[in-house]
XYZ file of C-alpha atoms in Angstrom:
562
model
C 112.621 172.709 -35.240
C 114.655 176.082 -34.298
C 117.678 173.657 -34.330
C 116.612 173.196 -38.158
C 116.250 176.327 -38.862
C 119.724 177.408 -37.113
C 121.587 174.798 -39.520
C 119.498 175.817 -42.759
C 120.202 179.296 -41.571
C 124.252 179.079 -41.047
C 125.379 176.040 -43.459
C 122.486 175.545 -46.076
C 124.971 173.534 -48.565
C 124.450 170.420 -46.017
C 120.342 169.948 -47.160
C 121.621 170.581 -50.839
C 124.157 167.823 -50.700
C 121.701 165.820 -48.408
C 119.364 166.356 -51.010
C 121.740 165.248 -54.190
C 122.514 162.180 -51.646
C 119.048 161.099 -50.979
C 117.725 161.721 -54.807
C 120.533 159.607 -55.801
C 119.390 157.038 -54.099
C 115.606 156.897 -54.719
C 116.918 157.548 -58.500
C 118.159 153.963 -58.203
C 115.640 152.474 -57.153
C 113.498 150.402 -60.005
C 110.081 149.795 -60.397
C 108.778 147.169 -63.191
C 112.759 146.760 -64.010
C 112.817 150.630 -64.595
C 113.804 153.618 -62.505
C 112.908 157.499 -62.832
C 116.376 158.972 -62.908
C 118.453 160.847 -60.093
C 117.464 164.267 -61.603
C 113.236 163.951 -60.861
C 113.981 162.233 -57.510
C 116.782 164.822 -56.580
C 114.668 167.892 -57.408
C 111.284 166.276 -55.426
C 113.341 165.407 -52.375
C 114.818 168.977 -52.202
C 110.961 170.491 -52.789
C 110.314 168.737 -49.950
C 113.014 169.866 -47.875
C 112.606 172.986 -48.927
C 109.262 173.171 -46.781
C 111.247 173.224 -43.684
C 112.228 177.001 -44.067
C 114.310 179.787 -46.407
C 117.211 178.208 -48.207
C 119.156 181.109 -49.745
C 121.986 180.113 -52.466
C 124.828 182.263 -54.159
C 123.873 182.916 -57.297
C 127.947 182.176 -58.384
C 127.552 178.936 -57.070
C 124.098 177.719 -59.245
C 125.888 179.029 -62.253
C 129.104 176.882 -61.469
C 127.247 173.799 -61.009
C 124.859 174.117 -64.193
C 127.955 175.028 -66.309
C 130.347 171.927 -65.324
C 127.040 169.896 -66.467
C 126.362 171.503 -69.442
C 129.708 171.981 -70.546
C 130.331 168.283 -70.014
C 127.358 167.501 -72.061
C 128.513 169.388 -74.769
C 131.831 167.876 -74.298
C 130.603 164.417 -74.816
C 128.284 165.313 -77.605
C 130.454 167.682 -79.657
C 132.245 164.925 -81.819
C 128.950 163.063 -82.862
C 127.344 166.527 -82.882
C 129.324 168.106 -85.451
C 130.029 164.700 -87.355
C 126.251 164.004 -87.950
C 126.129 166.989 -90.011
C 126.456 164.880 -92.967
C 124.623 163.297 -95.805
C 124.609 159.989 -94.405
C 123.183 160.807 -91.023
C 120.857 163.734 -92.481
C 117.738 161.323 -91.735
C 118.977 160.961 -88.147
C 119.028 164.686 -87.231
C 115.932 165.715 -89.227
C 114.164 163.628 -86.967
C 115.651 165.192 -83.721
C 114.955 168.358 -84.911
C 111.299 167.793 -86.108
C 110.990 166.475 -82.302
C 111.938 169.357 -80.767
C 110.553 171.478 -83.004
C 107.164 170.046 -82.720
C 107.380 169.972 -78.460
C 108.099 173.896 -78.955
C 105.430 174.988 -81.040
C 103.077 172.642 -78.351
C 104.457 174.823 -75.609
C 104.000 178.242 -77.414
C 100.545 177.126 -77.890
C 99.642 176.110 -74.297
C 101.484 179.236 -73.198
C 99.313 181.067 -75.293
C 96.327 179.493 -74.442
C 96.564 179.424 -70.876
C 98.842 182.622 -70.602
C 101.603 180.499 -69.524
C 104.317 182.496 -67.959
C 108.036 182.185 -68.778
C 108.700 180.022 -65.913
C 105.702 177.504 -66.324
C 106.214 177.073 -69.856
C 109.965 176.329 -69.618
C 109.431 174.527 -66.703
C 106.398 172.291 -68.593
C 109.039 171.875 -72.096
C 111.710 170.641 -69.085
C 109.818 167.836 -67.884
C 107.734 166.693 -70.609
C 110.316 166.691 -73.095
C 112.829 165.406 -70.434
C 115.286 168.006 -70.716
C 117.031 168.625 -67.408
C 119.261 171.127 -68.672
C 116.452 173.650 -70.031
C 116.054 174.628 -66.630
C 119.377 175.933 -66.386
C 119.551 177.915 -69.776
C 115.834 179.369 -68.901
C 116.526 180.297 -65.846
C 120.048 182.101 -67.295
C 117.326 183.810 -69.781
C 114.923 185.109 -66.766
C 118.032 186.641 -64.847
C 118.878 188.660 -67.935
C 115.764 190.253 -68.272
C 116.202 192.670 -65.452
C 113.201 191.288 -63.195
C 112.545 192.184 -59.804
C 113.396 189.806 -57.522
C 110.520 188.503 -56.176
C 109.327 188.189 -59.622
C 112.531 185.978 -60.888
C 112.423 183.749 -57.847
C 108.681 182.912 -58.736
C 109.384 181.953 -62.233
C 112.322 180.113 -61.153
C 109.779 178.101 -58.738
C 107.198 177.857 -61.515
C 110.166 176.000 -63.516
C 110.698 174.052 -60.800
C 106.486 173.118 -60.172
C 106.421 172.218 -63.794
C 109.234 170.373 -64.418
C 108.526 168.241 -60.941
C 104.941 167.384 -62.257
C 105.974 166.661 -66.232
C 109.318 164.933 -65.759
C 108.093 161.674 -64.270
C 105.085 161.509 -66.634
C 107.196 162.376 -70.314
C 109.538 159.846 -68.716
C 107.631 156.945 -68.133
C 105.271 157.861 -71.769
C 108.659 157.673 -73.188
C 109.472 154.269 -71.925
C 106.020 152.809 -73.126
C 105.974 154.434 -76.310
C 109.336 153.772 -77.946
C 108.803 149.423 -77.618
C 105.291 149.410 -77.688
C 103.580 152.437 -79.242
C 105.674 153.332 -81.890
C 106.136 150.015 -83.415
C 102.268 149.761 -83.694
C 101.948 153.382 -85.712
C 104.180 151.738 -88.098
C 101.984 149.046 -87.977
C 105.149 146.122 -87.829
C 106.223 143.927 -85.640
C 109.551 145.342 -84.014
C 111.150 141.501 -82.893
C 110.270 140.394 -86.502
C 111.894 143.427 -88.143
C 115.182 143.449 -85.936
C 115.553 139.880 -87.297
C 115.460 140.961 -90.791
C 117.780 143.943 -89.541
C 120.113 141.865 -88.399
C 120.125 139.757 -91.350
C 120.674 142.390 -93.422
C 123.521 143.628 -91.575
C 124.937 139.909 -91.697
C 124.611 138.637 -94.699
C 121.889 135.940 -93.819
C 124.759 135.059 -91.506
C 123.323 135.528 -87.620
C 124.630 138.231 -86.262
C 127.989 138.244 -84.526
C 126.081 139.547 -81.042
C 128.805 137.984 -78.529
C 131.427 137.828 -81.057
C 133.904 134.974 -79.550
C 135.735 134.213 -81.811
C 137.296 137.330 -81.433
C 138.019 136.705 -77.867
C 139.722 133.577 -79.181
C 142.849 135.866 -80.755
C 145.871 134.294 -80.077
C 149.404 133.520 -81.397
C 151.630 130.799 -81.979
C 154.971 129.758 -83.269
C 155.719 127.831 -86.020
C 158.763 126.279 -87.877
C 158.632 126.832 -91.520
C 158.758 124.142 -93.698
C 155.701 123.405 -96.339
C 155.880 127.385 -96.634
C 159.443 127.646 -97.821
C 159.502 130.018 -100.821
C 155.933 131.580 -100.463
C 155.144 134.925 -99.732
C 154.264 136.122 -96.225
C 151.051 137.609 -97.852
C 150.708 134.589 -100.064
C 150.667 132.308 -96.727
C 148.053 134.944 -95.143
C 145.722 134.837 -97.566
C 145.875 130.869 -97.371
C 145.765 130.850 -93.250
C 142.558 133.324 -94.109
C 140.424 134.899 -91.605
C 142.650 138.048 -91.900
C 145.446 135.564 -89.772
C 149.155 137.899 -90.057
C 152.451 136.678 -89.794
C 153.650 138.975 -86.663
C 157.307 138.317 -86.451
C 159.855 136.118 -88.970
C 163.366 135.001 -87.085
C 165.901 133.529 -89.458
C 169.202 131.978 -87.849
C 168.677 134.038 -84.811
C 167.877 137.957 -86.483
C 164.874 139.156 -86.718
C 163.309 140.016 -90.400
C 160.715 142.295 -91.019
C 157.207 140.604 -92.171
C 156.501 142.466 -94.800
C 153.179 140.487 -97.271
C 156.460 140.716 -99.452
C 159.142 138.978 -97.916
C 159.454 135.440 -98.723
C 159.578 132.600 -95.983
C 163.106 130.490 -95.774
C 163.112 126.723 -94.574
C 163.827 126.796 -91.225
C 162.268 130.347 -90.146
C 160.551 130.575 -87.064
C 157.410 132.497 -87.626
C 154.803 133.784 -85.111
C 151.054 133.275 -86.595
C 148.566 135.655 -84.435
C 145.145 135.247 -85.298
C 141.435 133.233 -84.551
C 142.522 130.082 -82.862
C 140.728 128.055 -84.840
C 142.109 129.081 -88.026
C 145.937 129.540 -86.821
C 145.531 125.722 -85.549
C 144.580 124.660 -88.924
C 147.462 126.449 -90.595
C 149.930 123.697 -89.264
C 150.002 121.976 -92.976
C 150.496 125.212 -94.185
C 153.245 126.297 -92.866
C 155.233 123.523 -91.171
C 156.147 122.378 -87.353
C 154.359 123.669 -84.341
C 157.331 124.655 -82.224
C 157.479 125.454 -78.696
C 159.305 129.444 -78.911
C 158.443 131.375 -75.330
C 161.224 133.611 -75.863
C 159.748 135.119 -79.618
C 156.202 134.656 -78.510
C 157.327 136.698 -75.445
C 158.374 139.661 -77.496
C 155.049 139.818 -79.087
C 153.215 141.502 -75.987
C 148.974 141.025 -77.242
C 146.336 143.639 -76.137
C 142.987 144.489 -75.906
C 142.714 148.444 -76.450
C 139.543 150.628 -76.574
C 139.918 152.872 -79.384
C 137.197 156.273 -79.366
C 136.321 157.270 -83.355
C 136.652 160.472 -84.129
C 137.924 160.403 -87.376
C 134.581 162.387 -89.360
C 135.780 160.616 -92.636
C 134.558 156.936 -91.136
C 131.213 158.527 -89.414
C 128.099 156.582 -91.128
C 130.679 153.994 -92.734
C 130.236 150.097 -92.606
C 132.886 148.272 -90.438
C 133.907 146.793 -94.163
C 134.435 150.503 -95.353
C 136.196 151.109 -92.365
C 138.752 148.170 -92.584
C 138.949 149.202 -96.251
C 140.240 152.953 -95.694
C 142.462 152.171 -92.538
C 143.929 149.478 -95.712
C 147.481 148.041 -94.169
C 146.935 149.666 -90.604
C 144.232 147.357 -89.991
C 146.929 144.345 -90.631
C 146.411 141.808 -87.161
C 144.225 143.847 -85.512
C 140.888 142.199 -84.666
C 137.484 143.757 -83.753
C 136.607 142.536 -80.710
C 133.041 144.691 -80.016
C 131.419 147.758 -81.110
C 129.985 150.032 -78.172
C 127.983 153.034 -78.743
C 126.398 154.596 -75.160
C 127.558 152.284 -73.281
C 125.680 149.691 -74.950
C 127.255 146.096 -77.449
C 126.129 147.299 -80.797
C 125.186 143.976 -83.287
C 128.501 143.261 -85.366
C 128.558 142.895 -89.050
C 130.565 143.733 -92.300
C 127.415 146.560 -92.657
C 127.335 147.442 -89.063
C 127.486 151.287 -89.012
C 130.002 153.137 -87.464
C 129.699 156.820 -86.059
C 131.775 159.162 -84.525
C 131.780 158.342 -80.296
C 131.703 155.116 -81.255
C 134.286 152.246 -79.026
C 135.778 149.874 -80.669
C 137.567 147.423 -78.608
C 140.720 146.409 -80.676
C 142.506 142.814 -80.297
C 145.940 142.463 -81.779
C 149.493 143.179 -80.954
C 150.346 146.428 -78.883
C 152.334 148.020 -82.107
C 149.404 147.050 -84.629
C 146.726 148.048 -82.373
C 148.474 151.807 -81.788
C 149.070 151.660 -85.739
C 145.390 150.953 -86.743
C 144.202 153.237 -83.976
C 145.992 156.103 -85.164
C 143.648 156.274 -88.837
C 140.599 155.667 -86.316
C 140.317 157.714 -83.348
C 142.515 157.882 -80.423
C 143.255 155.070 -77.664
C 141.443 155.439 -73.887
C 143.571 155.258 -71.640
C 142.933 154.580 -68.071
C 145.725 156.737 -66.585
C 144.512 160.259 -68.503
C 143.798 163.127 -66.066
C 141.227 165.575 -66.537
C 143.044 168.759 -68.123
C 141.634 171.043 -65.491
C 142.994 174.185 -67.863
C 141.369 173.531 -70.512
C 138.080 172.811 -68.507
C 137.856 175.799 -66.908
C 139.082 178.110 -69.654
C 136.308 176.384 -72.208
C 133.537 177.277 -69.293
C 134.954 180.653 -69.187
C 134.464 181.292 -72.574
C 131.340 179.768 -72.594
C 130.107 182.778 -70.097
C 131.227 184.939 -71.643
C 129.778 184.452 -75.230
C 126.396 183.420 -73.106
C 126.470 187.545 -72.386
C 125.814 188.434 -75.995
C 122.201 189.169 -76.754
C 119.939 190.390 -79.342
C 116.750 191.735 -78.873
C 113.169 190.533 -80.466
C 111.219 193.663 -79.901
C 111.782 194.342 -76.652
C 112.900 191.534 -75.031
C 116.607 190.539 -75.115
C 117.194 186.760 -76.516
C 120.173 185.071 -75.160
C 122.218 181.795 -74.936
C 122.844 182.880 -70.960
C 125.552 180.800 -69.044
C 124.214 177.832 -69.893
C 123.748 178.328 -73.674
C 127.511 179.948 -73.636
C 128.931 176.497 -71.865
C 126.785 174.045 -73.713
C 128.045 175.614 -77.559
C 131.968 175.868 -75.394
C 131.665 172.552 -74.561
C 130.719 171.076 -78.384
C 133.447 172.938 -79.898
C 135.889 171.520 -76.640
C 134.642 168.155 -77.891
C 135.559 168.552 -81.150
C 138.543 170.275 -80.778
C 139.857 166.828 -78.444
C 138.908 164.751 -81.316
C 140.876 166.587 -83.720
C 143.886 167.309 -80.961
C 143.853 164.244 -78.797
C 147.087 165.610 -77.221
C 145.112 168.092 -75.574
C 141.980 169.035 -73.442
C 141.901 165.194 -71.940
C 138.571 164.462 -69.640
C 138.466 160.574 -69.278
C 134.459 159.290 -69.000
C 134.573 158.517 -65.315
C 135.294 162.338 -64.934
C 132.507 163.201 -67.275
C 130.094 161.377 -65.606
C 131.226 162.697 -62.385
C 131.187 166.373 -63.504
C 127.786 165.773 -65.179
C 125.928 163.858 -62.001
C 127.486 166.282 -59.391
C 126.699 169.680 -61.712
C 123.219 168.466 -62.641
C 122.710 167.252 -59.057
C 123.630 170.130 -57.111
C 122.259 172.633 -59.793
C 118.860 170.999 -59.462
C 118.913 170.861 -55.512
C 119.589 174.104 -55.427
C 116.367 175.256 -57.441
C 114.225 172.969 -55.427
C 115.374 174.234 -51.821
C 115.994 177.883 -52.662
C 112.331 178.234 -54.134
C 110.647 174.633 -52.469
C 107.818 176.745 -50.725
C 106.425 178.492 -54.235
C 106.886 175.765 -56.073
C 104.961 173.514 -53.721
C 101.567 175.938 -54.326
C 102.281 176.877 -57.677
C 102.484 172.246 -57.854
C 98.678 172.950 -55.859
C 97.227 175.328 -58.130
C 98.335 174.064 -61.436
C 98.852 170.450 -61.130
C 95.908 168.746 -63.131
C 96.614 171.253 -65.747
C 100.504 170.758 -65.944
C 99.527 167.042 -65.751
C 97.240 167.612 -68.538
C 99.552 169.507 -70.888
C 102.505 167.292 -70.431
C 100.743 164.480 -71.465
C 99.889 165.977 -74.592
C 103.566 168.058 -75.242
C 105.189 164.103 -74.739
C 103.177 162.069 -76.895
C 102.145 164.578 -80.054
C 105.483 164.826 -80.961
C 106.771 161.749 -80.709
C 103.905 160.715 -82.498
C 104.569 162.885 -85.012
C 108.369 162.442 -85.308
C 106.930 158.213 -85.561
C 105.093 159.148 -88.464
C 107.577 161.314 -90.234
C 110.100 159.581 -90.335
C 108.014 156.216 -91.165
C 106.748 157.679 -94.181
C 108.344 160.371 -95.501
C 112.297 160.035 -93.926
C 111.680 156.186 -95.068
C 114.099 154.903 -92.077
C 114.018 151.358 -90.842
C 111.354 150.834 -87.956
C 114.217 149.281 -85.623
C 116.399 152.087 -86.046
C 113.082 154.714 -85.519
C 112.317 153.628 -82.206
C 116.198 153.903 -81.489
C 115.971 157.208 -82.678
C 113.510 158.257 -80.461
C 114.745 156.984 -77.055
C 117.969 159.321 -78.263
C 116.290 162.081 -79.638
C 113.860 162.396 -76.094
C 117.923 161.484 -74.429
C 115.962 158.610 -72.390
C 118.270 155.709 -72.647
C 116.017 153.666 -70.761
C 113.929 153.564 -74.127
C 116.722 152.119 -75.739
C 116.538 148.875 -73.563
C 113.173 148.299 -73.037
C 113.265 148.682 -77.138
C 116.161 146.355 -77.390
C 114.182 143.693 -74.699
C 111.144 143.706 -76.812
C 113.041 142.768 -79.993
C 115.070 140.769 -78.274
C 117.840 142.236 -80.205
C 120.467 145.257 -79.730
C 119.351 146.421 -83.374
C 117.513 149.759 -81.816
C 121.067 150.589 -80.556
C 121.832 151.473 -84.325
C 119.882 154.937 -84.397
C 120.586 156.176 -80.783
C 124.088 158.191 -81.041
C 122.800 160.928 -83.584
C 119.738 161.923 -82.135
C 120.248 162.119 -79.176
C 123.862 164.210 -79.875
C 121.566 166.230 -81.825
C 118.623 166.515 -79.229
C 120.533 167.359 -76.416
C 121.780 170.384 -78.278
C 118.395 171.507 -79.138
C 116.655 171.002 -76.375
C 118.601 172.845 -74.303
C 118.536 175.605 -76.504
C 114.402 175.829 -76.230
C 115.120 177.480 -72.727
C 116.025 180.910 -73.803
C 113.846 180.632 -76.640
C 110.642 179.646 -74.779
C 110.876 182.290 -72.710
C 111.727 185.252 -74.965
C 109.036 184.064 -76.889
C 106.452 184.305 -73.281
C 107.535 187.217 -71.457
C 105.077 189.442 -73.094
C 102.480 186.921 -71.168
């Protein structure tokens, strides 16, 4: 044991990466085809460490870590964030923000009640409204209220007790209420409504879910001869299913296909399109013809396009192809992705900022049509590492600012300061795509190792406390989180059932994004058997992670005097 203690004693960052280690692997790990998460297992495994003796932690280095996580968050978010404040996504974030409003008026209540301190309450909103990053910005709020510091590291472990005891209970509530619960508030039947969803969407046409014809785009040559005279766009529009005519040769030049230009006997014409449809244009256009050398100067990709373009958030995929007009000419859409996850593809399908669409078509009319949608993802994009750290730095530094309710000072702290950086960063990479590039593997990694480090840290350094303060209050933290998880979600069910007057399928999508649980979204999707719920994830849960995390500082300037 004194070997322990020598180790925790002279290199203390080997339990905290031991600990983001170990809770990343117990995070895996799935019960009932579901798993807790990294972040509860991580912060429970470094409690428990943190029994073995005195971890003491730079205070530089917790800040670091929370701020690359947060700032990444806000990152990600910032696009959808700012483009959802809009008329046709107004339904979307009133329902995030009646969520979180509702969970913090709970929480004032209990803390009021039960004289709650700072700590505990944040610590209790944290878990049960599973909100990892309110730990950070609360715990930037304590350390700016000048506390001594045995009195700061006790709310810190408070945070710690009640997030450890809420998270894993608000998570798993989550999971049961969005498929099951919710659907039977609304009293409907959530597989029967995502079929009439996706009907809607299609037309009375089924839904386009795996979408192969896409993956059928090809192109072939053909020798004109029925088609002499006609139009390029005249022969298009008979070919149909948006076929193009991607390259005319005539006695050896090449001629631009414009819809104007009129076909010659004895062109040589490349027809990219469905396969099925460019087969069938043989009587259209004349001769099949065996051309590797023009078919190989037509070079055919598959591209993954990120929207940012605010003018197509909330638009159909039939508006969309109508405003990028002429760009759009041979490019295909292959799938729609939206969190990772296939969204159901239709003419009405909506589209939202963060959206992927992956693009089939020719390399030049893929990087055309991309250009009036978002911007191309490349795999080969490093993370700008300037722009990074000078959009943390920032952050900080506005997180200083502070105004004061009575006497206590209310502030964004570190955490606030990166999160609000980090939207704007977003944003500002949408609009300048030249600049401030941070592929999604990077994200991810910056997020995970931030979140993961920041979390082990608060668990070793203050594993002792938290582990009585987990004793003394358990049944009651148990108690409270039950009731801070389900009353507003309940209420958010109900509010936006009958007075927002959204679609069930998209509610329940909704929620999963405005709790940020994307487990909820597929245990949703499994029980309707559809990816419908998909639809109302990406606003919410843009919106809830920005107010969440704000509830930190707010929670506990509005406790202290307790």
């Amino acid at each position: 044991m004194s070997t322990v203690k020598w180790v925790i004693s002279a290199a203390p960052e080997i339990f905290l990466l031991l600990s983001v280690a170990l809770g990343t692997i117990l995070g895996r790990v799935r019960i009932f085809g579901f798993s807790i998460g990294t972040t509860a297992c991580t912060l429970i495994v470094a409690v428990l460490i943190g029994q073995l003796g005195t971890f003491t932690f730079p205070s530089l280095l917790r800040v670091i870590l929370f701020s690359l996580f947060v700032f990444t968050i806000g990152y990600r978010s910032g696009p959808e964030f700012f483009a959802s404040l809009s008329i046709r996504t107004l339904a979307q974030v009133a329902l995030a923000l009646v969520l979180g409003g509702t969970g913090l008026v709970i929480v004032l209540v209990f803390a009021n009640v039960f004289a709650l301190g700072p700590g505990t309450a944040s610590g209790l909103a944290a878990g049960a409204l599973t909100q990892s990053s309110v730990i950070g910005t609360a715990s930037g709020a304590l350390a700016q209220l000048g506390l001594a510091k045995d009195v700061l590291e006790q709310q810190e472990a408070n945070i710690a007790a009640g997030y450890a005891v809420t998270y894993v209970l608000g998570y798993i509530l989550t999971l049961l209420f969005v498929p099951f619960v919710a659907p039977k508030l609304m009293q409907i039947d959530l597989k029967t409504e995502a079929a009439k969803l996706e009907a809607e969407l299609s037309g009375g046409n089924p839904p386009q879910t795996e979408n192969l014809h896409y993956r059928k785009f090809q192109a072939r040559a053909y020798r004109v001869s029925a088609a002499a005279g006609r139009t390029v766009g005249a022969v298009e529009d008979e070919i149909g299913s948006r076929s193009v005519i991607e390259r005319i040769v005539r006695q050896g030049a090449d001629v631009e296909p414009h819809r104007e230009t009129v076909l010659e006997a004895n062109d040589d014409i490349v027809i990219a399109g469905r396969t099925a449809a460019i087969v069938a244009a043989k009587p259209i256009v004349g001769t099949e013809i065996d051309a590797d050398e023009i078919l190989k100067a037509l070079p055919g990709n598959v591209v993954d396009v990120l929207v940012d373009n605010r003018k197509l958030h909330g638009r159909s995929v039939k508006d969309v192809a109508e405003r990028v007009g002429d760009a759009a000419r041979g490019v295909f859409l292959r799938t729609l992705t939206r969190m990772g996850r296939e969204v159901p593809l239709s003419s009405d399908t909506r589209v939202y900022v963060g959206d992927v669409m992956t693009l089939v078509g020719s390399t030049r009319n893929i990087e055309r049509a991309a250009a009036r949608v978002g911007q191309i993802l490349r795999s080969e994009d490093r993370t700008d590492v300037a722009f990074l750290t000078a959009g943390i730095a920032v952050g900080l530094l506005a997180g200083l600012a502070s105004i004061k309710i009575g006497s206590v000072p209310l502030t964004l702290g570190g955490g606030g300061g990166a999160l609000i950086a980090g939207l704007f960063c977003g944003w500002l990479r949408s609009r300048r795509p030249t600049m401030g590039a941070m592929p999604p593997a990077a994200q991810q990694t910056l997020s995970d190792l931030g979140l993961g480090g920041f979390i082990a840290a608060i668990g070793l350094g203050n594993g002792h406390a938290a582990w009585v303060a987990i004793q003394s209050h358990g049944m009651l933290l148990v108690g409270m989180g039950l009731v801070v998880t389900l009353v507003p979600l309940v209420v958010t069910t109900l509010f936006a059932h009958r007075v927002l007057r959204m679609n069930p399928v998209i509610i329940c999508g909704a929620l999963a994004g405005a709790m940020t649980v994307d487990a909820a979204v597929t245990g949703a999707c499994e029980v309707a058997e559809s990816q419908t719920p998909v639809l109302g994830v990406a606003v919410p849960y843009a919106v809830g992670n920005v107010v969440l995390t704000v509830l930190g500082p707010i929670i506990v300037a509005s406790t202290f005097a307790n």
